Coordinates of C-alpha atoms in Angstrom, one line a residue:
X1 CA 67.2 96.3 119.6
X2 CA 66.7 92.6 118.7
X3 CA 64.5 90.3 120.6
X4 CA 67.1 88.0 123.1
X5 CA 67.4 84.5 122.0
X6 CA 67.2 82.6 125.2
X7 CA 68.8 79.4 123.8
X8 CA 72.2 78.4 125.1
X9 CA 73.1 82.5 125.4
X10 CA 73.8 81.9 128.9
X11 CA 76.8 79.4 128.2
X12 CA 79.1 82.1 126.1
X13 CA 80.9 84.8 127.6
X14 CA 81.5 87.6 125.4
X15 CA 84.4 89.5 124.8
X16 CA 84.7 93.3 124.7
X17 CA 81.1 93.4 124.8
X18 CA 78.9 95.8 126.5
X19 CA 77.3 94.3 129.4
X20 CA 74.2 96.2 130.3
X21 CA 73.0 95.8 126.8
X22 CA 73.1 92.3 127.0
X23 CA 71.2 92.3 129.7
X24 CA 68.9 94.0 128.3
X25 CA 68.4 92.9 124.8
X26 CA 70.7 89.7 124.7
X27 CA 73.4 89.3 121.8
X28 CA 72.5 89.4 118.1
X29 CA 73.1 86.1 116.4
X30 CA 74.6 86.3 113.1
X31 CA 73.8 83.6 110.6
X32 CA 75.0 84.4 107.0
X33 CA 77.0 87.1 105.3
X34 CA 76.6 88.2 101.6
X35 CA 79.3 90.9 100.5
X36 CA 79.3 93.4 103.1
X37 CA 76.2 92.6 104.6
X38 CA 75.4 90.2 107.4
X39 CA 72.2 88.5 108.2
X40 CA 70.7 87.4 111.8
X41 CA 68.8 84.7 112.2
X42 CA 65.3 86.3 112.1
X43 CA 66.2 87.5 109.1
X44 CA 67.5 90.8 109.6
X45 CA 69.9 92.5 107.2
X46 CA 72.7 94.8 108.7
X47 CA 75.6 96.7 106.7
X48 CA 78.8 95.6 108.6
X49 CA 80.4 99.5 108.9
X50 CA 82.9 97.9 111.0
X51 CA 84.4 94.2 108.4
X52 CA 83.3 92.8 111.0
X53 CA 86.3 93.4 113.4
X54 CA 88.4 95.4 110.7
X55 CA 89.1 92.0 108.7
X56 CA 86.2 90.6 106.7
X57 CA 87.5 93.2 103.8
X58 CA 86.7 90.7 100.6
X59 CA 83.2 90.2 101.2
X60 CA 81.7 88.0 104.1
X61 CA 80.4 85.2 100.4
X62 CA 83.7 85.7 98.8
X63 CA 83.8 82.6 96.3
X64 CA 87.4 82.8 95.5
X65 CA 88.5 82.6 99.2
X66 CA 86.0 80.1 100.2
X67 CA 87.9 78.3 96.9
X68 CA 91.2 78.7 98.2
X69 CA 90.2 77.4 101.6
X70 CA 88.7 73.8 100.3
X71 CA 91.6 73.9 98.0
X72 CA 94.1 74.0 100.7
X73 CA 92.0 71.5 102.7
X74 CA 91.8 68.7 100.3
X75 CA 95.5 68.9 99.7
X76 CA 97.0 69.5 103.3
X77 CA 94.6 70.3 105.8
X78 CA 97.1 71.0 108.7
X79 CA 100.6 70.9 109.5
X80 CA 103.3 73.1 111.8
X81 CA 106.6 74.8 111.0
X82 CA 108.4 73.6 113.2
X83 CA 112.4 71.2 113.1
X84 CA 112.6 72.7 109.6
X85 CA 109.4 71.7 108.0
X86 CA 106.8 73.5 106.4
X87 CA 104.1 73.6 103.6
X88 CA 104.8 75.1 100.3
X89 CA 102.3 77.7 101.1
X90 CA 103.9 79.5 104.0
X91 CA 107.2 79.6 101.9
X92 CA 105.2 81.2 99.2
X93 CA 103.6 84.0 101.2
X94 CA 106.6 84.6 103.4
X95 CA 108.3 85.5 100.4
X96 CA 105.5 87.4 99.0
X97 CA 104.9 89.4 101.9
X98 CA 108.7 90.3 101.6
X99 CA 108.3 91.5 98.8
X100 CA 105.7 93.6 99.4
X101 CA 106.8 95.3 102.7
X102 CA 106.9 98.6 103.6
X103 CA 111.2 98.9 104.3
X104 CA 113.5 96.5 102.8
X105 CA 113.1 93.1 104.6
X106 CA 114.2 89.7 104.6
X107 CA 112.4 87.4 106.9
X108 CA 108.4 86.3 108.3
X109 CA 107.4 84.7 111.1
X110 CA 104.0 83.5 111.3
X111 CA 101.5 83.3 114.5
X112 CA 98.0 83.4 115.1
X113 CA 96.7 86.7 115.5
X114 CA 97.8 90.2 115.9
X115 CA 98.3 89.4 119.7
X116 CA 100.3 86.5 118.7
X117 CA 102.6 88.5 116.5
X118 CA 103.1 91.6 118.7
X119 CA 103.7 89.3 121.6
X120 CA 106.7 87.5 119.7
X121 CA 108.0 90.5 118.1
X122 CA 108.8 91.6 122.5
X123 CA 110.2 88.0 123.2
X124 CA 112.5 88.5 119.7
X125 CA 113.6 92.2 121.0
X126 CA 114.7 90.7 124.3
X127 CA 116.3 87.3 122.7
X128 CA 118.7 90.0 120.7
X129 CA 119.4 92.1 123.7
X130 CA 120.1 89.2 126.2
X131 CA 122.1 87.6 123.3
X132 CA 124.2 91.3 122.9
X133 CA 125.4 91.5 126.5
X134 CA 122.5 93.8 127.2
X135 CA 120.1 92.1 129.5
X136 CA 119.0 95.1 131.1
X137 CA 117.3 96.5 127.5
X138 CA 114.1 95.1 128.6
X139 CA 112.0 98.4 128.6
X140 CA 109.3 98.8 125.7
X141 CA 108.2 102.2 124.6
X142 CA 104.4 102.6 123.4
X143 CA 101.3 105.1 123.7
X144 CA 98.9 106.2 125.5
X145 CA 95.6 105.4 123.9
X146 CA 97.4 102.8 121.8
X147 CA 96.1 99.3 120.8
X148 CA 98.4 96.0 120.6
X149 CA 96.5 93.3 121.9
X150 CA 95.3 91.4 124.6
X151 CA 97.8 88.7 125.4
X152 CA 99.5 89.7 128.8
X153 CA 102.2 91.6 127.5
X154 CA 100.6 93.0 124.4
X155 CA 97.5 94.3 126.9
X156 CA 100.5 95.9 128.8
X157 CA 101.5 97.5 125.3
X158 CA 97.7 98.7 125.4
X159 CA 98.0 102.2 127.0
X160 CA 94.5 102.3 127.8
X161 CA 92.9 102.5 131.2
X162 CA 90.6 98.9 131.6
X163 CA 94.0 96.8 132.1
X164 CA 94.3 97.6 135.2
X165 CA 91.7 95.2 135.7
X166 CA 94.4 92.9 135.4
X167 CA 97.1 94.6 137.4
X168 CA 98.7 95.2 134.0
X169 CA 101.1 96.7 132.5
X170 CA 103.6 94.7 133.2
X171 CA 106.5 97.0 134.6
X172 CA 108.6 96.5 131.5
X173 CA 106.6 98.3 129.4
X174 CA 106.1 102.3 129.4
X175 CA 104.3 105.0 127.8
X176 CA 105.1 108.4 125.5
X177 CA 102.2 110.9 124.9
X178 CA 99.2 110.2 123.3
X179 CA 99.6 111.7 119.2
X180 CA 95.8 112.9 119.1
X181 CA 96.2 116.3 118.5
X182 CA 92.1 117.3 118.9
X183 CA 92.2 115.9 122.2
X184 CA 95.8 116.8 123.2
X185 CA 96.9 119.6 121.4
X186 CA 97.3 123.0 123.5
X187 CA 95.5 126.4 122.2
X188 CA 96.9 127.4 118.8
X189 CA 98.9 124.6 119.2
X190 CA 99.8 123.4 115.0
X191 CA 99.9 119.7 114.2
X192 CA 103.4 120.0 113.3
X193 CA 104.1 121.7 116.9
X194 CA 102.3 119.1 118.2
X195 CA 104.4 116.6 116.8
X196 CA 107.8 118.0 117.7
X197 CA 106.1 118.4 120.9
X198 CA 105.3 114.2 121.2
X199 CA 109.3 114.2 119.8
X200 CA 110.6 116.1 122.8
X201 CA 108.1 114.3 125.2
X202 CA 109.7 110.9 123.7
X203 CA 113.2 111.9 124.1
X204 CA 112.2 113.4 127.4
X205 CA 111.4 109.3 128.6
X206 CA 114.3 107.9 126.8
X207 CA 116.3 109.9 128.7
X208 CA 114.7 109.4 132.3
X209 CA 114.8 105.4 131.7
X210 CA 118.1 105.2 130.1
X211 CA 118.7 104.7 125.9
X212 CA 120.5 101.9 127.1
X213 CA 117.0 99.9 128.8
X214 CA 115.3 100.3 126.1
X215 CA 114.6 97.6 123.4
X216 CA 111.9 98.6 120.9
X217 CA 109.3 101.5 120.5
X218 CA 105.9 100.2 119.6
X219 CA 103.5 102.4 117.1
X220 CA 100.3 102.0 114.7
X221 CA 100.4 104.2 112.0
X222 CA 96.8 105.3 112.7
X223 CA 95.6 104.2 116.4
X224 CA 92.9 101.9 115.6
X225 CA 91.1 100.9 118.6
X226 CA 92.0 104.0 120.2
X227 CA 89.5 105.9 118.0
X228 CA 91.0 105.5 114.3
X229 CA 93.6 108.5 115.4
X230 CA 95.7 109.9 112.6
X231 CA 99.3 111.1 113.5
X232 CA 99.5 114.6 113.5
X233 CA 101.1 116.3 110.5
X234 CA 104.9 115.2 110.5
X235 CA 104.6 112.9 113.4
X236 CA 106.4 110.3 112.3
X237 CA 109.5 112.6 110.7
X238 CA 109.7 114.2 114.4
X239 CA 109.8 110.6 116.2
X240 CA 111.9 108.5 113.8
X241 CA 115.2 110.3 114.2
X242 CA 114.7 110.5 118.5
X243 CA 114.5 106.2 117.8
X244 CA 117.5 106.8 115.3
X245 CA 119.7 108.4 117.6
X246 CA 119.3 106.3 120.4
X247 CA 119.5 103.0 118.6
X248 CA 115.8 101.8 119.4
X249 CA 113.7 99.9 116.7
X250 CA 110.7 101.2 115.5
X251 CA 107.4 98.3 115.3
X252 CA 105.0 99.3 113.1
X253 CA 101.8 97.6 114.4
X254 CA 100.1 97.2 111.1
X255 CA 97.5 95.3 112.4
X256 CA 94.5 97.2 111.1
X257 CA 96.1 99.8 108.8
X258 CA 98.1 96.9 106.6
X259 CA 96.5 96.1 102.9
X260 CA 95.3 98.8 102.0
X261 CA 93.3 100.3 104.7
X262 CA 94.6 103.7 104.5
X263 CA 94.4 103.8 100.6
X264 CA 98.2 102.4 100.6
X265 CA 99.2 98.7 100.7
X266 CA 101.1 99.8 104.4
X267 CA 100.1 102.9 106.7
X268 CA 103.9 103.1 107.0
X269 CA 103.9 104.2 103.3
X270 CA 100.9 106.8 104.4
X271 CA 102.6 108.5 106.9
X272 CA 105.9 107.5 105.3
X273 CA 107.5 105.4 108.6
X274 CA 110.7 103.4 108.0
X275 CA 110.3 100.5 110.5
X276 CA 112.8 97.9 111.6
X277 CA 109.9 95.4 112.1
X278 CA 106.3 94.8 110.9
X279 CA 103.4 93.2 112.1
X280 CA 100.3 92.2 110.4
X281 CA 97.2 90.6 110.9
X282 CA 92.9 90.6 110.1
X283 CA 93.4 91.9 106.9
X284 CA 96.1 89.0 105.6
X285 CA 93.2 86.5 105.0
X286 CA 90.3 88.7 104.8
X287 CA 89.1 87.0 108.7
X288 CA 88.7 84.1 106.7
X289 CA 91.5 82.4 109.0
X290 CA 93.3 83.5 111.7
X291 CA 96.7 84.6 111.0
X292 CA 99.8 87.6 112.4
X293 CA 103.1 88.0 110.9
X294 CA 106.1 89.3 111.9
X295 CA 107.6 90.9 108.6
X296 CA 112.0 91.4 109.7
X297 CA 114.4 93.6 108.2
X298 CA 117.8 92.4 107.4
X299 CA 119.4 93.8 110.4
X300 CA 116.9 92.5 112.8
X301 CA 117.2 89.1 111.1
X302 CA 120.9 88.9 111.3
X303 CA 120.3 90.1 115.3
X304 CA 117.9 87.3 116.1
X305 CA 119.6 84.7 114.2
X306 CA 122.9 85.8 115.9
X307 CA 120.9 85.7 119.1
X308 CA 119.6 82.3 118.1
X309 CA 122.7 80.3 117.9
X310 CA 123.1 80.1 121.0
X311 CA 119.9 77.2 121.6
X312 CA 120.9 76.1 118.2
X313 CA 117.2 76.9 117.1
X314 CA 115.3 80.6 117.4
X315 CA 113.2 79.3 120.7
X316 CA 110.0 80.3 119.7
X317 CA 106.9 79.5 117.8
X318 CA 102.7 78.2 117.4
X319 CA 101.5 74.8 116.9
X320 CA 99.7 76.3 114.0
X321 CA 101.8 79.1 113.1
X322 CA 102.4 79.3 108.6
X323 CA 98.9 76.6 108.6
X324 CA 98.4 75.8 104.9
X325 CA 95.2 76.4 104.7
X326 CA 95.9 80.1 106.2
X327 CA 98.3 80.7 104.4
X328 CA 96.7 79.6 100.7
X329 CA 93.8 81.9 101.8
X330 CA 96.1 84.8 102.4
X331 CA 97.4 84.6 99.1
X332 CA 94.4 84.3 97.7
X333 CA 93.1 87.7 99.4
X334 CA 96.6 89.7 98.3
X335 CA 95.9 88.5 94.4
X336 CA 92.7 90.1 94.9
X337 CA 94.4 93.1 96.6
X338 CA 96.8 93.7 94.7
X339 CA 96.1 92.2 91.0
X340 CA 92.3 92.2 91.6
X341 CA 92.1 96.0 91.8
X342 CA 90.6 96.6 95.3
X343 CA 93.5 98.9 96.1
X344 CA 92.5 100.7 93.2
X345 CA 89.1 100.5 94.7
X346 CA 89.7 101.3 97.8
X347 CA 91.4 104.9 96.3
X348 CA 88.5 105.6 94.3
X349 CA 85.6 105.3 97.0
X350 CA 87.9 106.4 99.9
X351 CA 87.1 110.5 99.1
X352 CA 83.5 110.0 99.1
X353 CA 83.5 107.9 102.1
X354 CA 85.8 110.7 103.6
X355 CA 83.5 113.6 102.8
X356 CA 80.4 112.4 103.8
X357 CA 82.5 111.6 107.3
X358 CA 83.8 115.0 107.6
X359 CA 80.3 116.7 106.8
X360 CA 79.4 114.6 110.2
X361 CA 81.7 117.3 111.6
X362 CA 78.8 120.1 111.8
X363 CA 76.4 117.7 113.4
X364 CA 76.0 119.0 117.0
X365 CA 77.1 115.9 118.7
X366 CA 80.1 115.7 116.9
X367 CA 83.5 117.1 118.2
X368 CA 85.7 115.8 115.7
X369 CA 85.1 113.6 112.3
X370 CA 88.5 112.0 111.4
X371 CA 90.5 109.3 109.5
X372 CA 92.1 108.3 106.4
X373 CA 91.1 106.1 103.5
X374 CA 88.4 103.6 104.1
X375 CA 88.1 104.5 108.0
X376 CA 87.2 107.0 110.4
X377 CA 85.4 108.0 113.5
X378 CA 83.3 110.6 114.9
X379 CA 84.3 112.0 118.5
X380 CA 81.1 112.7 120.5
X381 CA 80.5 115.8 122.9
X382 CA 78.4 117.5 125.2
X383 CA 79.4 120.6 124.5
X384 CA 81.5 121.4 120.8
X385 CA 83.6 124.8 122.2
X386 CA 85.1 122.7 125.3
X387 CA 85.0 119.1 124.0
X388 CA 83.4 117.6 127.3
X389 CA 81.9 114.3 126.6
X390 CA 78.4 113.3 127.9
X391 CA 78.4 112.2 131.2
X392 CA 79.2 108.5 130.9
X393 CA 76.3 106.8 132.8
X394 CA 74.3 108.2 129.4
X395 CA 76.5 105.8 127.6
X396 CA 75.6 107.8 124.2
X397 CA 77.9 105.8 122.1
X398 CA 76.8 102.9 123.0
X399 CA 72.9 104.2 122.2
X400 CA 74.0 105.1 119.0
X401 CA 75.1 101.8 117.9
X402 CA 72.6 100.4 119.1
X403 CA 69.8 102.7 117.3
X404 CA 72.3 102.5 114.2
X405 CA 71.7 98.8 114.8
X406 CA 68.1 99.1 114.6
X407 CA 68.5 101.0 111.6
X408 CA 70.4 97.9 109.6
X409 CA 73.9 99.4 110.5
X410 CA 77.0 98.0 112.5
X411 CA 79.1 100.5 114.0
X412 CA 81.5 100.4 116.6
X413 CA 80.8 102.2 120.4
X414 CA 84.9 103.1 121.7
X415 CA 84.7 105.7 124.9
X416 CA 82.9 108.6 123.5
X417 CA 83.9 107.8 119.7
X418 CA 82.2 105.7 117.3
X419 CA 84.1 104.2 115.1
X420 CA 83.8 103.1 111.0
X421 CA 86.2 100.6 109.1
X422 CA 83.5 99.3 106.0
X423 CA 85.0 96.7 103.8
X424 CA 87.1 97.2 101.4
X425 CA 84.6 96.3 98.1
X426 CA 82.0 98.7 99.5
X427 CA 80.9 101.1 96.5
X428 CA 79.9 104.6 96.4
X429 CA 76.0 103.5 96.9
X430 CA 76.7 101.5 99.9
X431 CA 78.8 104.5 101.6
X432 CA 75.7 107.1 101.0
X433 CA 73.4 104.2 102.5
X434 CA 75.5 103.6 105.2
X435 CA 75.9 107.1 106.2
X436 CA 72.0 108.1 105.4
X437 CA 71.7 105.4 108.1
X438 CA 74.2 107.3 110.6
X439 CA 72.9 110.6 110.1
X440 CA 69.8 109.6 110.9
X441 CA 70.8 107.5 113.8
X442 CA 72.9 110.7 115.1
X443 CA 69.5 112.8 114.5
X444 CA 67.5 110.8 116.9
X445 CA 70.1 109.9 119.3
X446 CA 70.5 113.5 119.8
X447 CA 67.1 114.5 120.2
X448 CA 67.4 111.7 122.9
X449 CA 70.2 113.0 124.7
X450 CA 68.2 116.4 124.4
X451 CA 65.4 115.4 126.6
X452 CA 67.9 113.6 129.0
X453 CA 69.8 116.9 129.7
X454 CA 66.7 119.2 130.0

């Protein structure tokens, strides 16, 4: 590991960031990117496996976005959306992203994040059901496992355990199985039983709380920071209709899955989901600003301006919600997406990158090699026949990120998974490289892990 830099580390507080490590070793300072390669400031060259935090798709130098940017700054630097104004750029993207969505849709709101966008997407279900006589449809559905943000209600929507470090979830929000079929499934369980399995499970809930509580059903195409977790074979066929029947919207959190990082422009498309409401973030600019949007159908438009009236405004919204300078950079990054050819890109490298993943599969530390498209994950084990993790004092993900770090490669440490999202322009000799560096980091982590258990 790096050498700690003892100058002014001692004034940041780091999110999500392993703590013993930085004890030990301090953080790595980054300095400079050049495509999908970052560079500390000793020098040190590392291949981002990870777009830095699933965003920085385009290329951490990329001219035309760094173009757009000063662009947009010269002309309008900042402004809101707010009392009817707004910049001719966030008109231009909202239709654009309209245009481009996964069901039909009408209507964008723009925040700052993922978080952001999640968190209004809850305040614009309960508007429409306090509006509709229904004040008690406050209940959101979500997953166990699942990943929605950190705001206090979208870390509520977070069904994983380290909330309740925040005496969260809120009591409005309530969980359905966990869709990872490896780690849930029973014995000679299929994928497709599986899913009608999660199906009854979710109608199961819906009934105990009441169809009539209920106000939206949260779900990522692939669960991203839960481990890059692929529905199960005809997941989302089994689900939909249960949400149908009972009148509850479907979300699709398209935070990390949106623009392509699937091999489609939406996972919806992927895993072929009809949602009533869309939200996307990172990928919209590439991380070169932050941005989330909330992506409407028609019905939901017509029920939140309905629900709107009544304040004679919809009651909600970001200081710098739609900025022009974000929003110029975001549709810089779609041209490049979608007339640029990195979609076409992305489904030309995305087998390679997939088979040298699943090859991991034999390696005995692995469980489980999974994903789709440009990302994946490799489930690490003890013991391959019962899928017991290391004990967790070992922290073995964590060593292997940090030995794949040595190595010149970023990868991401989640429980007992690690965890691969490249960017998007990475070519076939970058995937061998980066995965020459895994193998190898997997090699000696085990023989590591080897001595620790003798």
């Amino acid at each position: 590991m790096p050498a700690p830099i003892k100058n002014n580390v001692s004034a940041f507080l780091h999110p999500f960031s392993h703590m013993p490590t930085l004890a030990e070793s301090g953080p790595v300072v980054i300095d400079h990117g050049r495509g999908i390669y970052v560079f500390d400031e000793q020098g040190r060259k590392y291949l981002e496996g990870n777009s830095g935090l699933w965003n920085v798709v385009l290329g951490f130098d990329n001219p035309a976005l760094v173009a757009a940017a000063r662009e947009a700054y010269a002309k309008l630097p900042a402004y809101h959306a707010f009392f009817g104004r707004v910049a001719r750029a966030g008109l231009d993207l909202a239709q654009r992203l309209v245009d481009m969505a996964p069901m039909p849709a009408d209507r964008v709101f723009f925040a700052n994040s993922g978080s952001e966008a999640n968190d209004s997407v809850v305040k614009m279900l309960w508007l429409m059901a306090e509006a509709e006589g229904q004040p008690q449809r406050k209940t959101i559905l979500t997953r166990w496992n699942s990943y929605h943000g950190t705001t206090v209600m979208t870390a509520s929507l977070t069904g994983k355990a380290y909330n309740q470090a925040f005496g969260l979830p809120l009591a409005q929000v309530k969980y359905v199985m966990n869709p990872h079929h490896w780690r849930e499934g029973r014995p000679g369980e299929s994928e497709l039983e599986f899913s009608a399995r999660c199906a009854a499970d979710l109608e199961a809930r819906i009934t105990e709380l009441g169809a009539d509580t209920i106000a939206g059903f949260f779900a990522e195409p692939v669960m991203g920071a839960g481990g890059v977790v692929p529905p199960p074979e005809g997941y989302f066929q089994a689900i939909q209709p249960v949400l149908r029947r009972h009148g509850i919207p479907l979300v699709a959190d398209e935070v990390i899955c949106g623009f392509g990082r699937t091999g489609e422009r939406w996972g919806s498309i992927t895993y072929g989901m009809t949602p009533d409401i869309v939200v996307a973030s990172k990928v919209i600019t590439a991380g070169f600003f932050p941005m989330g949007a909330v992506i409407l159908s028609p019905e939901i438009t017509a029920r939140v301006e309905a629900a709107s009236a009544k304040y004679d405004e919809f009651p909600h919204g970001f200081t710098t919600g739609a900025h022009p300078v974000g929003c110029a950079i975001a549709m810089a990054v779609l041209d490049q997406i979608e007339q640029g050819g990195i979609l076409k890109h992305i489904q030309a490298v995305s087998p390679l990158f997939q088979r040298r993943l699943k090859a991991l599969a034999d390696h005995p530390m692995v469980g489980e090699a999974r994903g789709i498209g440009l990302m994946g994950a490799l489930e690490i084990v003890a013991d391959k026949p019962t899928k017991q993790a290391f004990p967790g004092q070992w922290d073995v993900s964590e060593k292997i990120a940090g030995v794949a770090l040595k190595h010149g490669l970023i990868v991401r440490p989640l429980g007992s998974a690690v965890v691969l999202a490249p960017p998007f322009i990475i070519t076939e000799a970058e995937i061998d490289e980066l995965f020459s560096i895994l193998e190898r980091t997997l090699d000696e982590v085990h023989a590591s892990v080897m001595k620790l258990a003798a």
